[in-house]
């Protein structure tokens, strides 16, 4: 992140964080002054901490974290201490579904200021390998 006349330029990682916060499928355009909060009182620092916590969650059958796999569709902070996460699975009949949901809840609730985590599993849009980050594709041999 660089600061040009109090306007902040964001890098790819920060753009992914903003996209995770998006309500629509399109990446919204945010212009924020350094140190100010974004829409719905969501700060980049809090979202960064949440994403970092999610990056410690792995599907037991795949050696890549669920964030890089593209399983996290939306992260929302609707109120004080509440985090809502919309995610999918690599397959509807994933045997690790309950484990993944509980692991996400546990890891995200360890973020300072978060005391309630709600995880909603969705299957639209259907997950596919194009949703993985380049890092995940490299790790799994798709590039």
mmCIF file of C-alpha atoms in Angstrom:
data_model
loop_
_atom_site.group_PDB
_atom_site.id
_atom_site.type_symbol
_atom_site.label_atom_id
_atom_site.label_comp_id
_atom_site.label_asym_id
_atom_site.label_seq_id
_atom_site.Cartn_x
_atom_site.Cartn_y
_atom_site.Cartn_z
ATOM 1 C CA UNK A 1 0.000 0.000 0.000
ATOM 2 C CA UNK A 2 1.359 3.419 -0.828
ATOM 3 C CA UNK A 3 0.102 6.831 0.186
ATOM 4 C CA UNK A 4 -0.090 9.547 -2.476
ATOM 5 C CA UNK A 5 -1.411 12.847 -1.148
ATOM 6 C CA UNK A 6 -3.552 11.020 1.434
ATOM 7 C CA UNK A 7 -5.090 8.758 -1.244
ATOM 8 C CA UNK A 8 -4.172 5.114 -0.857
ATOM 9 C CA UNK A 9 -3.045 2.881 -3.715
ATOM 10 C CA UNK A 10 -3.755 -0.778 -3.016
ATOM 11 C CA UNK A 11 -1.857 -3.861 -4.124
ATOM 12 C CA UNK A 12 -3.326 -7.195 -5.289
ATOM 13 C CA UNK A 13 -3.633 -8.648 -1.769
ATOM 14 C CA UNK A 14 -5.497 -5.597 -0.532
ATOM 15 C CA UNK A 15 -7.718 -5.710 -3.633
ATOM 16 C CA UNK A 16 -8.596 -9.324 -2.717
ATOM 17 C CA UNK A 17 -9.526 -8.154 0.783
ATOM 18 C CA UNK A 18 -11.772 -5.482 -0.661
ATOM 19 C CA UNK A 19 -13.320 -8.022 -3.017
ATOM 20 C CA UNK A 20 -13.983 -10.366 -0.066
ATOM 21 C CA UNK A 21 -15.897 -7.491 1.557
ATOM 22 C CA UNK A 22 -17.939 -6.816 -1.582
ATOM 23 C CA UNK A 23 -21.666 -7.330 -1.489
ATOM 24 C CA UNK A 24 -21.894 -7.586 -5.289
ATOM 25 C CA UNK A 25 -19.939 -9.827 -7.636
ATOM 26 C CA UNK A 26 -18.112 -6.753 -8.938
ATOM 27 C CA UNK A 27 -15.209 -5.201 -7.072
ATOM 28 C CA UNK A 28 -16.413 -1.857 -5.750
ATOM 29 C CA UNK A 29 -14.225 1.189 -6.094
ATOM 30 C CA UNK A 30 -13.120 2.458 -2.701
ATOM 31 C CA UNK A 31 -11.256 5.692 -2.210
ATOM 32 C CA UNK A 32 -10.245 6.043 1.383
ATOM 33 C CA UNK A 33 -7.909 8.414 3.122
ATOM 34 C CA UNK A 34 -5.189 6.769 5.186
ATOM 35 C CA UNK A 35 -6.516 5.788 8.601
ATOM 36 C CA UNK A 36 -10.199 6.147 7.727
ATOM 37 C CA UNK A 37 -12.764 3.389 7.821
ATOM 38 C CA UNK A 38 -14.394 1.885 4.747
ATOM 39 C CA UNK A 39 -18.067 1.120 4.145
ATOM 40 C CA UNK A 40 -20.021 -0.283 7.117
ATOM 41 C CA UNK A 41 -17.179 0.619 9.511
ATOM 42 C CA UNK A 42 -15.068 -2.173 8.054
ATOM 43 C CA UNK A 43 -11.391 -1.402 8.383
ATOM 44 C CA UNK A 44 -8.737 -2.911 6.164
ATOM 45 C CA UNK A 45 -6.790 -3.917 9.265
ATOM 46 C CA UNK A 46 -9.704 -5.950 10.692
ATOM 47 C CA UNK A 47 -10.374 -7.588 7.312
ATOM 48 C CA UNK A 48 -6.683 -8.380 6.958
ATOM 49 C CA UNK A 49 -6.697 -10.112 10.359
ATOM 50 C CA UNK A 50 -9.795 -12.113 9.421
ATOM 51 C CA UNK A 51 -8.337 -13.189 6.086
ATOM 52 C CA UNK A 52 -5.062 -14.147 7.773
ATOM 53 C CA UNK A 53 -7.035 -16.289 10.239
ATOM 54 C CA UNK A 54 -8.944 -17.942 7.386
ATOM 55 C CA UNK A 55 -5.647 -18.662 5.628
ATOM 56 C CA UNK A 56 -4.802 -21.045 8.489
ATOM 57 C CA UNK A 57 -7.765 -23.273 7.563
ATOM 58 C CA UNK A 58 -6.961 -26.145 5.223
ATOM 59 C CA UNK A 59 -9.132 -28.733 3.540
ATOM 60 C CA UNK A 60 -7.708 -32.004 4.934
ATOM 61 C CA UNK A 61 -7.487 -33.443 1.400
ATOM 62 C CA UNK A 62 -5.851 -30.440 -0.305
ATOM 63 C CA UNK A 63 -2.526 -28.842 0.762
ATOM 64 C CA UNK A 64 -3.749 -25.268 0.113
ATOM 65 C CA UNK A 65 -5.683 -23.008 2.482
ATOM 66 C CA UNK A 66 -9.364 -22.403 1.761
ATOM 67 C CA UNK A 67 -8.859 -18.695 1.047
ATOM 68 C CA UNK A 68 -6.333 -19.373 -1.725
ATOM 69 C CA UNK A 69 -8.576 -22.164 -3.007
ATOM 70 C CA UNK A 70 -11.239 -19.508 -3.601
ATOM 71 C CA UNK A 71 -13.774 -21.028 -1.208
ATOM 72 C CA UNK A 72 -14.450 -17.730 0.602
ATOM 73 C CA UNK A 73 -17.016 -15.698 -1.331
ATOM 74 C CA UNK A 74 -17.840 -12.906 1.117
ATOM 75 C CA UNK A 75 -16.746 -11.531 4.477
ATOM 76 C CA UNK A 76 -19.009 -8.989 6.145
ATOM 77 C CA UNK A 77 -18.836 -7.146 9.458
ATOM 78 C CA UNK A 78 -22.466 -6.052 9.986
ATOM 79 C CA UNK A 79 -22.134 -4.996 13.598
ATOM 80 C CA UNK A 80 -19.832 -4.728 16.572
ATOM 81 C CA UNK A 81 -17.961 -8.021 16.993
ATOM 82 C CA UNK A 82 -19.987 -9.920 14.375
ATOM 83 C CA UNK A 83 -18.447 -11.507 11.285
ATOM 84 C CA UNK A 84 -20.556 -13.152 8.581
ATOM 85 C CA UNK A 85 -18.772 -15.379 6.092
ATOM 86 C CA UNK A 86 -20.194 -16.821 2.904
ATOM 87 C CA UNK A 87 -18.194 -19.744 1.584
ATOM 88 C CA UNK A 88 -18.489 -22.776 -0.618
ATOM 89 C CA UNK A 89 -16.961 -26.225 -0.805
ATOM 90 C CA UNK A 90 -15.022 -27.912 -3.589
ATOM 91 C CA UNK A 91 -17.911 -30.383 -3.882
ATOM 92 C CA UNK A 92 -21.452 -30.393 -2.420
ATOM 93 C CA UNK A 93 -20.851 -33.765 -0.744
ATOM 94 C CA UNK A 94 -17.506 -32.725 0.787
ATOM 95 C CA UNK A 95 -16.890 -34.993 3.794
ATOM 96 C CA UNK A 96 -14.931 -32.223 5.538
ATOM 97 C CA UNK A 97 -17.774 -29.651 5.421
ATOM 98 C CA UNK A 98 -18.541 -29.656 9.154
ATOM 99 C CA UNK A 99 -14.843 -29.621 10.038
ATOM 100 C CA UNK A 100 -14.154 -26.660 7.719
ATOM 101 C CA UNK A 101 -17.081 -24.612 9.054
ATOM 102 C CA UNK A 102 -16.074 -25.191 12.674
ATOM 103 C CA UNK A 103 -12.420 -24.454 11.920
ATOM 104 C CA UNK A 104 -13.347 -21.171 10.197
ATOM 105 C CA UNK A 105 -15.540 -20.179 13.160
ATOM 106 C CA UNK A 106 -12.817 -21.009 15.670
ATOM 107 C CA UNK A 107 -9.997 -19.250 13.794
ATOM 108 C CA UNK A 108 -11.990 -16.103 12.959
ATOM 109 C CA UNK A 109 -13.391 -15.816 16.490
ATOM 110 C CA UNK A 110 -9.775 -15.641 17.709
ATOM 111 C CA UNK A 111 -9.384 -12.283 15.888
ATOM 112 C CA UNK A 112 -9.372 -9.405 18.357
ATOM 113 C CA UNK A 113 -12.828 -7.807 18.554
ATOM 114 C CA UNK A 114 -14.691 -10.687 16.885
ATOM 115 C CA UNK A 115 -16.989 -12.595 19.236
ATOM 116 C CA UNK A 116 -19.613 -14.008 16.866
ATOM 117 C CA UNK A 117 -18.895 -15.783 13.580
ATOM 118 C CA UNK A 118 -21.661 -16.945 11.263
ATOM 119 C CA UNK A 119 -20.711 -19.168 8.332
ATOM 120 C CA UNK A 120 -23.134 -19.737 5.485
ATOM 121 C CA UNK A 121 -22.339 -22.486 2.968
ATOM 122 C CA UNK A 122 -23.504 -21.643 -0.564
ATOM 123 C CA UNK A 123 -23.162 -23.430 -3.890
ATOM 124 C CA UNK A 124 -23.872 -20.527 -6.234
ATOM 125 C CA UNK A 125 -21.699 -19.788 -8.009
ATOM 126 C CA UNK A 126 -20.413 -23.327 -8.228
ATOM 127 C CA UNK A 127 -16.740 -23.572 -7.278
ATOM 128 C CA UNK A 128 -14.220 -24.386 -9.995
ATOM 129 C CA UNK A 129 -10.426 -24.346 -10.252
ATOM 130 C CA UNK A 130 -10.465 -20.925 -11.947
ATOM 131 C CA UNK A 131 -11.435 -19.466 -8.550
ATOM 132 C CA UNK A 132 -8.089 -20.452 -7.063
ATOM 133 C CA UNK A 133 -5.339 -17.891 -6.634
ATOM 134 C CA UNK A 134 -2.256 -18.193 -8.828
ATOM 135 C CA UNK A 135 -0.367 -19.338 -5.733
ATOM 136 C CA UNK A 136 -2.827 -22.216 -5.213
ATOM 137 C CA UNK A 137 -2.710 -23.188 -8.884
ATOM 138 C CA UNK A 138 1.091 -23.326 -8.742
ATOM 139 C CA UNK A 139 1.040 -25.376 -5.535
ATOM 140 C CA UNK A 140 -1.381 -27.885 -7.063
ATOM 141 C CA UNK A 141 0.358 -28.056 -10.439
ATOM 142 C CA UNK A 142 -2.288 -26.305 -12.531
ATOM 143 C CA UNK A 143 0.218 -23.757 -13.926
#
